């Protein structure tokens, strides 16, 4: 009896000091983006002089497809005439469900194997076509991931203007249905300021400098 009273007193003492131990209430877990109507797509910029910008974007596309996302890949100055495919990643991507490929640009390999440089009217027209495709994709909002590959390089060589690309960024900000990816050389300060994620590929060493040319399976 005394022992029971002692235990009761001890219990009472603990209650007096703070009562029963409070149950920890776990915070409600955040909904994944595909279930959260308030979620917005982010703006990624992959830039720099190092190798890996397109490679990174294609890898992200594959990951998104694995989650069942619908993906659009618009490529600037990387045309395809239906016969000569210079970018082997597209051969693989065409076999995957859920991705829409939009290669734009004209053939730059001459018959003698040399490369055609410069921005001719036909190149400008193809870049404008790619710009229209990008605008349409961002407006419709039917894709969860939209990649504008080499859009920044197209600005660098005069196929697009900074204002045209920034207009796409503004459109995305108003209708952020998709995760938007921009790749290419020489991203400018205003774009970097607007981006949610910036990755710079910095060249530390490259075998090009030792005279090794582009190799199939690695560069294209």
Short mmCIF file of C-alpha atoms in Angstrom, two decimals:
data_model
loop_
_atom_site.label_atom_id
_atom_site.label_comp_id
_atom_site.label_asym_id
_atom_site.label_seq_id
_atom_site.Cartn_x
_atom_site.Cartn_y
_atom_site.Cartn_z
CA UNK A 1 0.00 0.00 0.00
CA UNK A 2 2.76 2.38 0.97
CA UNK A 3 4.62 1.45 -2.19
CA UNK A 4 1.52 2.21 -4.26
CA UNK A 5 1.15 5.56 -2.53
CA UNK A 6 4.81 6.31 -3.22
CA UNK A 7 4.42 5.55 -6.88
CA UNK A 8 1.28 7.66 -7.02
CA UNK A 9 3.09 10.52 -5.30
CA UNK A 10 5.89 10.23 -7.80
CA UNK A 11 3.40 10.36 -10.64
CA UNK A 12 1.73 13.35 -9.10
CA UNK A 13 5.07 15.06 -8.71
CA UNK A 14 5.85 14.56 -12.38
CA UNK A 15 2.45 15.92 -13.35
CA UNK A 16 2.98 18.89 -11.13
CA UNK A 17 6.24 19.69 -12.86
CA UNK A 18 4.73 19.68 -16.29
CA UNK A 19 2.02 17.09 -16.55
CA UNK A 20 1.98 14.18 -18.96
CA UNK A 21 4.71 14.18 -21.58
CA UNK A 22 3.43 16.02 -24.67
CA UNK A 23 3.17 13.99 -27.87
CA UNK A 24 5.37 15.19 -30.67
CA UNK A 25 3.33 16.31 -33.66
CA UNK A 26 5.12 15.83 -36.95
CA UNK A 27 4.79 18.52 -39.53
CA UNK A 28 2.65 17.56 -42.48
CA UNK A 29 4.98 16.52 -45.30
CA UNK A 30 5.12 18.81 -48.31
CA UNK A 31 3.30 17.57 -51.36
CA UNK A 32 5.49 16.61 -54.30
CA UNK A 33 5.31 19.17 -57.12
CA UNK A 34 3.03 17.05 -59.29
CA UNK A 35 0.41 17.07 -56.50
CA UNK A 36 0.87 20.63 -55.35
CA UNK A 37 -1.21 23.08 -57.41
CA UNK A 38 0.83 26.00 -56.03
CA UNK A 39 4.17 24.61 -57.26
CA UNK A 40 5.92 26.52 -60.04
CA UNK A 41 8.53 25.43 -62.52
CA UNK A 42 12.02 26.81 -61.98
CA UNK A 43 14.42 28.37 -64.45
CA UNK A 44 17.76 26.58 -64.92
CA UNK A 45 20.74 27.97 -66.84
CA UNK A 46 23.60 25.68 -67.88
CA UNK A 47 26.38 27.81 -69.32
CA UNK A 48 30.15 28.19 -69.52
CA UNK A 49 33.01 27.23 -71.80
CA UNK A 50 33.30 23.68 -70.47
CA UNK A 51 31.90 20.50 -71.99
CA UNK A 52 28.66 19.15 -70.57
CA UNK A 53 25.83 21.66 -71.02
CA UNK A 54 23.73 19.67 -73.47
CA UNK A 55 24.79 16.44 -71.80
CA UNK A 56 23.43 17.73 -68.50
CA UNK A 57 20.14 18.79 -70.08
CA UNK A 58 19.66 15.44 -71.83
CA UNK A 59 20.37 13.62 -68.56
CA UNK A 60 17.71 15.71 -66.83
CA UNK A 61 15.27 14.87 -69.63
CA UNK A 62 15.85 11.16 -69.08
CA UNK A 63 15.30 11.55 -65.34
CA UNK A 64 12.07 13.48 -65.88
CA UNK A 65 10.81 10.84 -68.31
CA UNK A 66 11.45 8.24 -65.61
CA UNK A 67 8.93 10.09 -63.44
CA UNK A 68 6.36 10.08 -66.21
CA UNK A 69 6.80 13.74 -67.10
CA UNK A 70 6.12 15.00 -70.59
CA UNK A 71 9.30 16.60 -71.95
CA UNK A 72 10.01 18.93 -74.85
CA UNK A 73 13.52 19.42 -76.24
CA UNK A 74 13.97 22.38 -78.59
CA UNK A 75 17.45 22.58 -80.08
CA UNK A 76 18.81 25.67 -81.82
CA UNK A 77 21.25 25.43 -84.74
CA UNK A 78 21.19 21.65 -84.50
CA UNK A 79 19.00 20.86 -87.44
CA UNK A 80 17.98 17.50 -88.81
CA UNK A 81 17.13 16.95 -92.47
CA UNK A 82 15.60 13.54 -91.86
CA UNK A 83 18.70 11.74 -93.14
CA UNK A 84 21.92 13.12 -91.70
CA UNK A 85 21.79 12.86 -87.91
CA UNK A 86 24.82 14.52 -86.32
CA UNK A 87 23.56 14.36 -82.72
CA UNK A 88 23.32 10.72 -81.69
CA UNK A 89 21.46 11.40 -78.43
CA UNK A 90 18.37 12.09 -80.55
CA UNK A 91 18.48 8.56 -81.95
CA UNK A 92 17.98 7.30 -78.42
CA UNK A 93 15.48 9.94 -77.34
CA UNK A 94 13.24 9.18 -80.31
CA UNK A 95 12.73 5.69 -78.89
CA UNK A 96 11.46 6.97 -75.54
CA UNK A 97 7.83 7.71 -74.76
CA UNK A 98 6.87 11.13 -73.48
CA UNK A 99 9.44 13.33 -75.20
CA UNK A 100 8.82 15.68 -78.12
CA UNK A 101 11.92 16.64 -80.12
CA UNK A 102 12.11 19.92 -82.02
CA UNK A 103 15.50 20.19 -83.77
CA UNK A 104 15.91 23.49 -85.61
CA UNK A 105 18.70 24.77 -87.78
CA UNK A 106 20.20 24.08 -91.20
CA UNK A 107 22.83 21.60 -92.29
CA UNK A 108 26.30 22.96 -91.53
CA UNK A 109 28.40 20.09 -92.85
CA UNK A 110 29.53 20.77 -96.39
CA UNK A 111 29.83 18.01 -98.99
CA UNK A 112 33.62 18.09 -98.67
CA UNK A 113 33.45 17.50 -94.92
CA UNK A 114 34.20 21.08 -93.89
CA UNK A 115 32.00 23.03 -91.52
CA UNK A 116 29.90 25.99 -92.66
CA UNK A 117 30.21 28.94 -90.30
CA UNK A 118 28.22 32.17 -90.18
CA UNK A 119 24.57 33.16 -89.89
CA UNK A 120 22.79 33.11 -93.21
CA UNK A 121 19.13 34.11 -93.74
CA UNK A 122 18.10 30.44 -93.68
CA UNK A 123 19.82 30.01 -90.30
CA UNK A 124 18.02 33.07 -88.94
CA UNK A 125 14.70 31.71 -90.19
CA UNK A 126 15.26 28.40 -88.44
CA UNK A 127 16.17 30.14 -85.19
CA UNK A 128 12.99 32.17 -85.46
CA UNK A 129 11.05 28.95 -85.96
CA UNK A 130 12.59 27.50 -82.80
CA UNK A 131 11.68 30.65 -80.92
CA UNK A 132 8.07 30.24 -82.01
CA UNK A 133 8.02 26.61 -80.90
CA UNK A 134 9.40 27.57 -77.48
CA UNK A 135 6.81 30.33 -77.10
CA UNK A 136 4.02 27.92 -78.01
CA UNK A 137 5.24 25.27 -75.54
CA UNK A 138 5.41 27.73 -72.65
CA UNK A 139 2.00 29.16 -73.49
CA UNK A 140 0.17 25.83 -73.75
CA UNK A 141 1.71 24.38 -70.60
CA UNK A 142 1.35 20.76 -71.72
CA UNK A 143 4.94 19.78 -70.81
CA UNK A 144 6.50 19.49 -67.36
CA UNK A 145 10.04 20.04 -68.66
CA UNK A 146 10.99 22.34 -71.53
CA UNK A 147 14.63 22.44 -72.65
CA UNK A 148 15.87 25.17 -74.98
CA UNK A 149 19.23 23.70 -75.92
CA UNK A 150 21.84 26.12 -77.30
CA UNK A 151 19.45 29.07 -77.01
CA UNK A 152 22.24 31.08 -75.39
CA UNK A 153 24.75 30.08 -78.05
CA UNK A 154 22.22 31.21 -80.67
CA UNK A 155 22.35 34.65 -79.06
CA UNK A 156 26.14 34.60 -79.05
CA UNK A 157 26.33 33.97 -82.82
CA UNK A 158 23.55 36.40 -83.69
CA UNK A 159 20.73 33.99 -84.51
CA UNK A 160 18.62 35.27 -81.60
CA UNK A 161 18.70 38.41 -79.47
CA UNK A 162 18.90 38.69 -75.71
CA UNK A 163 15.53 40.43 -75.73
CA UNK A 164 13.92 37.49 -77.52
CA UNK A 165 15.24 35.04 -74.95
CA UNK A 166 14.28 37.29 -72.04
CA UNK A 167 10.76 37.49 -73.47
CA UNK A 168 10.59 33.71 -73.07
CA UNK A 169 11.79 34.07 -69.48
CA UNK A 170 9.03 36.63 -68.87
CA UNK A 171 6.46 34.29 -70.41
CA UNK A 172 7.64 31.46 -68.20
CA UNK A 173 7.38 33.69 -65.12
CA UNK A 174 3.72 34.37 -65.98
CA UNK A 175 2.93 30.75 -66.84
CA UNK A 176 5.39 28.61 -64.85
CA UNK A 177 3.84 25.26 -65.72
CA UNK A 178 7.15 23.75 -66.76
CA UNK A 179 10.68 23.51 -65.50
CA UNK A 180 12.55 25.62 -68.06
CA UNK A 181 16.14 24.84 -69.04
CA UNK A 182 18.39 27.16 -71.09
CA UNK A 183 21.80 25.98 -72.25
CA UNK A 184 24.69 27.56 -74.14
CA UNK A 185 27.66 29.86 -73.96
CA UNK A 186 27.87 33.34 -72.50
CA UNK A 187 24.85 33.78 -70.25
CA UNK A 188 24.40 37.48 -69.48
CA UNK A 189 23.95 39.11 -66.04
CA UNK A 190 20.22 39.83 -66.34
CA UNK A 191 19.50 36.21 -67.19
CA UNK A 192 21.68 34.91 -64.36
CA UNK A 193 19.82 37.19 -61.96
CA UNK A 194 16.45 35.83 -63.05
CA UNK A 195 17.47 32.16 -62.97
CA UNK A 196 16.68 29.91 -60.01
CA UNK A 197 19.63 27.63 -60.75
CA UNK A 198 22.85 28.42 -62.58
CA UNK A 199 25.51 25.84 -63.36
CA UNK A 200 28.71 26.95 -65.06
CA UNK A 201 30.74 24.37 -66.93
CA UNK A 202 34.31 25.61 -66.52
CA UNK A 203 36.98 24.17 -68.78
CA UNK A 204 39.97 23.07 -66.72
CA UNK A 205 41.51 20.88 -69.41
CA UNK A 206 40.32 19.61 -72.79
CA UNK A 207 41.91 17.26 -75.29
CA UNK A 208 40.82 19.60 -78.09
CA UNK A 209 43.77 21.76 -77.10
CA UNK A 210 46.08 18.83 -77.85
CA UNK A 211 44.62 18.43 -81.31
CA UNK A 212 42.15 15.62 -80.58
CA UNK A 213 39.02 16.13 -82.65
CA UNK A 214 35.36 15.57 -81.79
CA UNK A 215 34.63 11.87 -81.32
CA UNK A 216 31.36 10.00 -81.96
CA UNK A 217 29.75 8.81 -78.77
CA UNK A 218 31.45 11.54 -76.74
CA UNK A 219 31.00 14.89 -78.50
CA UNK A 220 28.15 13.94 -80.82
#
